[in-house]
mmCIF file of C-alpha atoms and ligand atoms in Angstrom:
data_model
loop_
_atom_site.group_PDB
_atom_site.id
_atom_site.type_symbol
_atom_site.label_atom_id
_atom_site.label_comp_id
_atom_site.label_asym_id
_atom_site.label_seq_id
_atom_site.Cartn_x
_atom_site.Cartn_y
_atom_site.Cartn_z
ATOM 1 C CA MET T 1 21.407 -13.779 35.680
ATOM 2 C CA THR T 2 17.990 -15.023 34.865
ATOM 3 C CA GLU T 3 16.281 -14.290 31.626
ATOM 4 C CA GLU T 4 13.715 -11.800 32.967
ATOM 5 C CA ALA T 5 16.749 -9.887 34.992
ATOM 6 C CA LEU T 6 18.477 -9.625 31.724
ATOM 7 C CA THR T 7 15.625 -8.032 29.786
ATOM 8 C CA GLU T 8 15.184 -5.447 32.680
ATOM 9 C CA GLU T 9 18.698 -4.523 32.700
ATOM 10 C CA VAL T 10 18.672 -3.966 29.089
ATOM 11 C CA VAL T 11 15.341 -1.794 29.643
ATOM 12 C CA ALA T 12 16.961 -0.035 32.591
ATOM 13 C CA ARG T 13 20.194 0.765 30.320
ATOM 14 C CA LEU T 14 17.757 3.053 28.103
ATOM 15 C CA ASP T 15 16.339 4.935 30.940
ATOM 16 C CA GLY T 16 18.472 7.801 30.010
ATOM 17 C CA THR T 17 17.230 8.267 26.653
ATOM 18 C CA PRO T 18 16.595 12.198 26.336
ATOM 19 C CA ASP T 19 13.749 11.800 23.652
ATOM 20 C CA LEU T 20 10.917 10.329 25.865
ATOM 21 C CA ARG T 21 9.014 8.835 22.768
ATOM 22 C CA LEU T 22 12.226 7.124 21.632
ATOM 23 C CA ARG T 23 12.765 5.764 25.143
ATOM 24 C CA GLU T 24 9.170 4.421 25.056
ATOM 25 C CA VAL T 25 9.605 2.730 21.661
ATOM 26 C CA MET T 26 12.918 1.342 22.313
ATOM 27 C CA GLN T 27 11.867 -0.178 25.859
ATOM 28 C CA ALA T 28 8.839 -1.587 24.378
ATOM 29 C CA LEU T 29 10.861 -3.201 21.548
ATOM 30 C CA VAL T 30 13.408 -4.880 23.817
ATOM 31 C CA ARG T 31 10.556 -6.139 26.048
ATOM 32 C CA HIS T 32 8.756 -7.807 22.994
ATOM 33 C CA LEU T 33 11.782 -8.890 21.200
ATOM 34 C CA HIS T 34 12.972 -10.805 24.308
ATOM 35 C CA ALA T 35 9.642 -12.300 25.215
ATOM 36 C CA PHE T 36 9.493 -13.508 21.327
ATOM 37 C CA ALA T 37 12.876 -15.139 21.776
ATOM 38 C CA ARG T 38 11.843 -16.781 25.122
ATOM 39 C CA GLU T 39 8.389 -17.939 23.800
ATOM 40 C CA VAL T 40 10.034 -19.776 20.684
ATOM 41 C CA ARG T 41 12.931 -20.815 22.787
ATOM 42 C CA LEU T 42 15.004 -19.496 19.849
ATOM 43 C CA THR T 43 18.133 -21.620 19.011
ATOM 44 C CA ASP T 44 21.738 -20.263 18.175
ATOM 45 C CA ALA T 45 21.308 -21.438 14.463
ATOM 46 C CA GLU T 46 17.841 -19.898 14.214
ATOM 47 C CA TRP T 47 19.264 -16.585 15.723
ATOM 48 C CA ILE T 48 22.070 -16.491 13.032
ATOM 49 C CA ALA T 49 19.546 -17.462 10.283
ATOM 50 C CA GLY T 50 17.577 -14.393 11.303
ATOM 51 C CA ILE T 51 20.517 -12.076 11.182
ATOM 52 C CA GLY T 52 21.266 -13.691 7.678
ATOM 53 C CA PHE T 53 17.683 -13.031 6.411
ATOM 54 C CA LEU T 54 17.716 -9.375 7.401
ATOM 55 C CA THR T 55 21.419 -8.775 6.010
ATOM 56 C CA GLU T 56 19.995 -10.198 2.685
ATOM 57 C CA THR T 57 16.850 -8.044 2.856
ATOM 58 C CA GLY T 58 19.170 -4.939 3.273
ATOM 59 C CA GLN T 59 21.763 -5.912 0.647
ATOM 60 C CA ILE T 60 18.781 -6.329 -1.946
ATOM 61 C CA SER T 61 17.171 -3.025 -1.331
ATOM 62 C CA ASP T 62 18.038 0.283 -3.401
ATOM 63 C CA ASP T 63 16.646 3.325 -4.348
ATOM 64 C CA VAL T 64 13.939 1.699 -6.259
ATOM 65 C CA ARG T 65 13.533 -1.803 -4.397
ATOM 66 C CA GLN T 66 12.783 -1.625 -0.655
ATOM 67 C CA GLU T 67 12.570 -5.179 0.602
ATOM 68 C CA PHE T 68 12.152 -4.134 4.229
ATOM 69 C CA ILE T 69 8.708 -2.420 3.139
ATOM 70 C CA LEU T 70 7.946 -5.570 1.332
ATOM 71 C CA LEU T 71 8.614 -7.412 4.814
ATOM 72 C CA SER T 72 6.452 -5.003 6.655
ATOM 73 C CA ASP T 73 3.772 -5.400 4.188
ATOM 74 C CA THR T 74 3.746 -9.235 4.080
ATOM 75 C CA LEU T 75 3.859 -9.497 8.028
ATOM 76 C CA GLY T 76 0.875 -7.345 7.942
ATOM 77 C CA LEU T 77 2.664 -4.653 9.797
ATOM 78 C CA SER T 78 2.069 -1.977 7.144
ATOM 79 C CA SER T 79 -1.815 -2.733 7.366
ATOM 80 C CA LEU T 80 -1.715 -2.600 11.045
ATOM 81 C CA VAL T 81 0.178 0.770 11.332
ATOM 82 C CA ASP T 82 -2.556 2.189 8.676
ATOM 83 C CA LEU T 83 -5.450 0.715 10.872
ATOM 84 C CA ILE T 84 -3.733 2.473 14.145
ATOM 85 C CA ASN T 85 -3.523 5.762 12.515
ATOM 86 C CA ASN T 86 -6.739 6.022 10.452
ATOM 87 C CA ALA T 87 -9.088 4.218 13.021
ATOM 88 C CA ASN T 88 -10.650 7.373 14.031
ATOM 89 C CA ALA T 89 -11.499 8.771 10.714
ATOM 90 C CA THR T 90 -14.878 10.416 10.373
ATOM 91 C CA PRO T 91 -17.634 7.552 9.805
ATOM 92 C CA GLY T 92 -18.600 7.685 6.139
ATOM 93 C CA ALA T 93 -15.217 8.754 5.217
ATOM 94 C CA THR T 94 -13.520 6.425 2.423
ATOM 95 C CA GLU T 95 -11.037 3.737 4.175
ATOM 96 C CA THR T 96 -7.394 4.158 3.672
ATOM 97 C CA THR T 97 -5.075 1.218 2.818
ATOM 98 C CA ILE T 98 -1.202 1.056 2.187
ATOM 99 C CA LEU T 99 0.478 3.221 -0.328
ATOM 100 C CA GLY T 100 2.716 0.269 -1.741
ATOM 101 C CA PRO T 101 6.224 0.380 -3.144
ATOM 102 C CA PHE T 102 5.226 1.391 -6.587
ATOM 103 C CA TYR T 103 4.252 4.988 -6.039
ATOM 104 C CA VAL T 104 5.915 7.685 -8.237
ATOM 105 C CA PRO T 105 5.736 11.278 -7.483
ATOM 106 C CA ASN T 106 5.213 13.848 -10.285
ATOM 107 C CA SER T 107 2.827 11.878 -12.439
ATOM 108 C CA PRO T 108 1.842 13.776 -15.562
ATOM 109 C CA GLN T 109 -1.192 16.207 -15.038
ATOM 110 C CA ARG T 110 -4.006 14.830 -17.067
ATOM 111 C CA ALA T 111 -7.315 16.664 -18.044
ATOM 112 C CA PHE T 112 -10.759 15.571 -17.020
ATOM 113 C CA GLY T 113 -11.882 12.090 -19.112
ATOM 114 C CA ASP T 114 -8.123 11.670 -20.180
ATOM 115 C CA SER T 115 -6.524 8.268 -20.948
ATOM 116 C CA MET T 116 -3.571 7.155 -18.773
ATOM 117 C CA ILE T 117 -2.772 4.626 -21.338
ATOM 118 C CA GLU T 118 0.584 4.865 -23.238
ATOM 119 C CA PHE T 119 1.375 1.526 -23.978
ATOM 120 C CA ASP T 120 -0.915 -0.897 -25.846
ATOM 121 C CA ASP T 121 -1.036 -3.975 -23.529
ATOM 122 C CA GLY T 122 -4.597 -5.444 -24.781
ATOM 123 C CA GLY T 123 -6.065 -4.584 -21.556
ATOM 124 C CA GLU T 124 -9.893 -4.102 -21.276
ATOM 125 C CA LEU T 125 -10.721 -0.555 -21.658
ATOM 126 C CA THR T 126 -12.342 1.066 -18.454
ATOM 127 C CA THR T 127 -13.756 4.575 -17.526
ATOM 128 C CA VAL T 128 -13.227 5.261 -13.840
ATOM 129 C CA SER T 129 -15.552 8.066 -12.640
ATOM 130 C CA GLY T 130 -17.167 9.418 -9.614
ATOM 131 C CA ARG T 131 -17.203 12.453 -7.128
ATOM 132 C CA VAL T 132 -14.826 13.615 -4.379
ATOM 133 C CA LEU T 133 -17.095 14.603 -1.330
ATOM 134 C CA GLY T 134 -16.952 15.992 2.252
ATOM 135 C CA HIS T 135 -18.312 13.648 4.946
ATOM 136 C CA ASP T 136 -21.254 16.119 4.743
ATOM 137 C CA GLY T 137 -21.757 15.020 1.249
ATOM 138 C CA SER T 138 -21.040 18.134 -0.127
ATOM 139 C CA PRO T 139 -18.921 18.181 -3.601
ATOM 140 C CA ILE T 140 -15.143 19.180 -3.372
ATOM 141 C CA PRO T 141 -14.096 21.161 -6.439
ATOM 142 C CA ASN T 142 -10.247 21.055 -7.571
ATOM 143 C CA ALA T 143 -9.393 18.113 -5.554
ATOM 144 C CA VAL T 144 -6.529 16.091 -6.699
ATOM 145 C CA LEU T 145 -6.517 12.642 -7.557
ATOM 146 C CA ASP T 146 -3.041 11.044 -8.014
ATOM 147 C CA VAL T 147 -3.627 7.587 -9.719
ATOM 148 C CA TRP T 148 -1.311 4.445 -10.389
ATOM 149 C CA GLN T 149 -2.046 1.077 -11.512
ATOM 150 C CA ASN T 150 -0.426 -1.885 -13.250
ATOM 151 C CA SER T 151 -0.596 -2.902 -16.907
ATOM 152 C CA ALA T 152 -2.676 -5.826 -18.200
ATOM 153 C CA ASN T 153 0.717 -7.732 -18.236
ATOM 154 C CA GLY T 154 0.845 -7.483 -14.483
ATOM 155 C CA PHE T 155 3.554 -4.822 -14.056
ATOM 156 C CA TYR T 156 3.793 -1.225 -12.979
ATOM 157 C CA ALA T 157 5.720 1.009 -15.419
ATOM 158 C CA VAL T 158 8.470 1.601 -12.837
ATOM 159 C CA GLN T 159 9.024 -2.251 -12.915
ATOM 160 C CA GLN T 160 9.435 -2.265 -16.547
ATOM 161 C CA PRO T 161 11.686 0.562 -17.737
ATOM 162 C CA GLU T 162 12.451 -1.207 -20.718
ATOM 163 C CA VAL T 163 9.132 -1.961 -21.940
ATOM 164 C CA GLN T 164 6.697 0.631 -20.691
ATOM 165 C CA PRO T 165 6.792 4.395 -21.137
ATOM 166 C CA PRO T 166 7.505 5.814 -17.604
ATOM 167 C CA THR T 167 4.169 7.464 -17.129
ATOM 168 C CA ASN T 168 2.071 4.797 -18.485
ATOM 169 C CA LEU T 169 -1.028 4.178 -16.293
ATOM 170 C CA ARG T 170 -0.128 7.012 -13.986
ATOM 171 C CA GLY T 171 -1.804 10.382 -13.962
ATOM 172 C CA ILE T 172 -2.980 13.623 -11.769
ATOM 173 C CA PHE T 173 -6.603 14.609 -12.390
ATOM 174 C CA HIS T 174 -8.652 17.209 -10.656
ATOM 175 C CA THR T 175 -12.173 17.431 -9.871
ATOM 176 C CA ASP T 176 -14.658 20.063 -11.744
ATOM 177 C CA GLN T 177 -16.869 22.329 -10.028
ATOM 178 C CA GLN T 178 -19.474 19.692 -9.090
ATOM 179 C CA GLY T 179 -16.557 17.466 -7.554
ATOM 180 C CA ARG T 180 -16.534 15.012 -10.216
ATOM 181 C CA TYR T 181 -13.411 13.231 -11.806
ATOM 182 C CA GLU T 182 -13.153 11.000 -14.812
ATOM 183 C CA PHE T 183 -10.293 9.242 -16.794
ATOM 184 C CA ARG T 184 -9.565 6.266 -19.028
ATOM 185 C CA THR T 185 -7.506 3.287 -18.366
ATOM 186 C CA VAL T 186 -7.316 -0.488 -18.620
ATOM 187 C CA ARG T 187 -8.651 -3.046 -16.121
ATOM 188 C CA PRO T 188 -6.239 -3.499 -13.482
ATOM 189 C CA LYS T 189 -4.721 -7.193 -13.056
ATOM 190 C CA PRO T 190 -4.115 -9.451 -10.047
ATOM 191 C CA TYR T 191 -0.143 -9.653 -9.747
ATOM 192 C CA PRO T 192 2.488 -11.437 -7.459
ATOM 193 C CA ILE T 193 4.804 -8.956 -5.349
ATOM 194 C CA PRO T 194 8.433 -9.052 -6.319
ATOM 195 C CA ALA T 195 9.312 -12.660 -5.208
ATOM 196 C CA ASP T 196 12.861 -13.250 -6.168
ATOM 197 C CA GLY T 197 14.353 -12.109 -2.817
ATOM 198 C CA PRO T 198 14.294 -13.199 0.717
ATOM 199 C CA VAL T 199 10.792 -11.984 1.229
ATOM 200 C CA GLY T 200 9.569 -14.218 -1.616
ATOM 201 C CA HIS T 201 11.487 -17.209 -0.372
ATOM 202 C CA LEU T 202 9.884 -16.741 3.183
ATOM 203 C CA ILE T 203 6.496 -16.566 1.494
ATOM 204 C CA ASP T 204 7.234 -19.712 -0.239
ATOM 205 C CA ILE T 205 8.667 -21.635 2.641
ATOM 206 C CA THR T 206 5.457 -20.798 4.831
ATOM 207 C CA GLY T 207 3.247 -22.082 2.032
ATOM 208 C CA ARG T 208 1.668 -18.680 1.124
ATOM 209 C CA HIS T 209 0.909 -17.257 -2.254
ATOM 210 C CA PRO T 210 2.525 -13.945 -3.463
ATOM 211 C CA TRP T 211 -0.609 -12.474 -5.057
ATOM 212 C CA ARG T 212 -2.216 -9.232 -4.678
ATOM 213 C CA ALA T 213 -5.853 -8.830 -5.728
ATOM 214 C CA ALA T 214 -6.453 -6.332 -8.907
ATOM 215 C CA HIS T 215 -6.652 -2.760 -7.951
ATOM 216 C CA LEU T 216 -5.911 0.708 -8.741
ATOM 217 C CA HIS T 217 -4.178 3.100 -6.398
ATOM 218 C CA VAL T 218 -5.386 6.553 -5.545
ATOM 219 C CA LYS T 219 -4.155 9.374 -3.303
ATOM 220 C CA VAL T 220 -6.760 12.192 -3.021
ATOM 221 C CA SER T 221 -6.015 15.518 -1.481
ATOM 222 C CA ALA T 222 -7.956 18.799 -1.091
ATOM 223 C CA ASP T 223 -7.257 21.878 0.802
ATOM 224 C CA GLY T 224 -8.975 21.792 4.267
ATOM 225 C CA PHE T 225 -9.002 17.947 4.217
ATOM 226 C CA ARG T 226 -6.997 14.959 5.290
ATOM 227 C CA SER T 227 -5.220 13.536 2.426
ATOM 228 C CA LEU T 228 -6.469 9.935 1.614
ATOM 229 C CA THR T 229 -4.334 7.021 0.508
ATOM 230 C CA THR T 230 -6.423 4.062 -0.773
ATOM 231 C CA HIS T 231 -7.170 1.421 -3.546
ATOM 232 C CA VAL T 232 -10.152 0.693 -5.625
ATOM 233 C CA PHE T 233 -10.239 -3.075 -5.757
ATOM 234 C CA ASP T 234 -11.901 -4.979 -8.762
ATOM 235 C CA ALA T 235 -15.090 -7.213 -7.122
ATOM 236 C CA SER T 236 -14.464 -9.881 -9.876
ATOM 237 C CA SER T 237 -10.749 -10.469 -8.900
ATOM 238 C CA ALA T 238 -8.914 -13.237 -7.573
ATOM 239 C CA TYR T 239 -7.582 -13.029 -4.059
ATOM 240 C CA LEU T 240 -9.761 -10.521 -2.623
ATOM 241 C CA ASP T 241 -9.859 -12.782 0.543
ATOM 242 C CA SER T 242 -6.219 -13.667 0.537
ATOM 243 C CA ASP T 243 -4.281 -10.558 -0.307
ATOM 244 C CA THR T 244 -0.823 -11.119 0.378
ATOM 245 C CA VAL T 245 -0.363 -7.720 2.002
ATOM 246 C CA PHE T 246 -3.578 -7.631 3.948
ATOM 247 C CA GLY T 247 -4.742 -4.604 1.972
ATOM 248 C CA VAL T 248 -8.201 -5.450 1.072
ATOM 249 C CA LYS T 249 -11.178 -3.681 2.972
ATOM 250 C CA GLY T 250 -14.491 -4.546 1.914
ATOM 251 C CA SER T 251 -15.700 -0.897 1.416
ATOM 252 C CA LEU T 252 -12.972 -0.312 -1.353
ATOM 253 C CA VAL T 253 -14.230 -3.121 -3.590
ATOM 254 C CA ALA T 254 -16.248 -1.726 -6.893
ATOM 255 C CA ASP T 255 -17.698 -3.175 -9.794
ATOM 256 C CA PHE T 256 -16.262 -2.973 -13.308
ATOM 257 C CA ARG T 257 -19.277 -3.117 -15.445
ATOM 258 C CA PRO T 258 -19.761 -3.692 -19.029
ATOM 259 C CA SER T 259 -21.555 -1.054 -21.061
ATOM 260 C CA GLY T 260 -22.702 -2.166 -24.434
ATOM 261 C CA ASP T 261 -19.723 -2.000 -26.801
ATOM 262 C CA GLY T 262 -17.886 0.693 -24.776
ATOM 263 C CA PRO T 263 -15.369 0.733 -22.197
ATOM 264 C CA LEU T 264 -16.113 -0.804 -18.549
ATOM 265 C CA GLN T 265 -17.460 1.433 -16.207
ATOM 266 C CA CYS T 266 -16.216 1.798 -12.575
ATOM 267 C CA SER T 267 -17.786 4.390 -10.541
ATOM 268 C CA VAL T 268 -16.439 5.277 -7.118
ATOM 269 C CA ASP T 269 -16.706 8.388 -4.753
ATOM 270 C CA PHE T 270 -14.338 9.295 -2.512
ATOM 271 C CA VAL T 271 -15.303 10.960 0.920
ATOM 272 C CA LEU T 272 -12.483 12.786 2.693
ATOM 273 C CA THR T 273 -12.426 13.927 6.335
ATOM 274 C CA THR T 274 -11.359 17.197 7.437
ATOM 275 C CA ASP T 275 -8.091 18.184 9.060
ATOM 276 C CA GLN T 276 -9.437 18.506 12.363
ATOM 277 C CA SER T 277 -11.556 15.459 12.819
HETATM 278 C C1 LIG R 301 1.118 -2.427 -4.434
HETATM 279 O O1 LIG R 301 -0.036 -2.330 -4.179
HETATM 280 O O2 LIG R 301 1.709 -1.863 -5.383
HETATM 281 C C2 LIG R 301 2.030 -3.143 -3.322
HETATM 282 C C3 LIG R 301 1.764 -3.474 -1.887
HETATM 283 C C4 LIG R 301 2.510 -3.969 -1.195
HETATM 284 C C5 LIG R 301 3.545 -4.722 -1.794
HETATM 285 C C6 LIG R 301 3.811 -4.797 -3.147
HETATM 286 C C7 LIG R 301 2.894 -3.973 -3.928
HETATM 287 FE FE1 LIG R 302 -0.619 -2.122 -6.490
#
């Protein structure tokens, strides 16, 4: 039996998979997995170390912590899947980026201009405002913006149930009749992804850093438009060119501008694409 003949035998064993898409995915997976092992001449010890790593990754995961998604994020797979599935968006539409593990559904509904701050962390007060538009530039009234971000201490509320109120720095806002939205918050901070598990260890032994550039997350949706999952990155943040999960796109970087003695101002429009495009 040669190495190549073994690969082809495994692929052939999958020929009878009734679901054609599953067959395509599994056969390609086997071909690429075998090619990887051949390319690096994988040793027995490395194979068992890999099994141990994946076992640990599963064991540390639970309802709240998803270490496999973190692995996908830090290997650039999440961003690659995002690019594959959103590359054909209408030109001029706001670019997408990864969801991340800290999204919690059912954030509180907040009114136009309301604050999301429920915990005094000493962060820099900021007003975020702008419009939600169709790609022809027309304003979209009653669009929904689901927003979440970290506190000035670097953590999301979901990471600090004993410290922050669970709905701190989360909120659902709607655009007005002119497509405008506005909310008050604090300036987001750069933060390290959870680094105390196997993925953090891998980052460490490969000489990488675990930091994400400062950002806030937004999911924007409106009837008749494709939902948008994206970030707004702070233009003055560290790590914009080395974000550990490869989520930064130049078009998503925005200024947080001083405005006299008042809060910082960050102005961002979101341009949606229609369901059909
Ligand atoms: C986030 O932006 O919340 C995030 C994304 C990927 C990994 C960890 C955190
Ligand atoms: Fe984040």
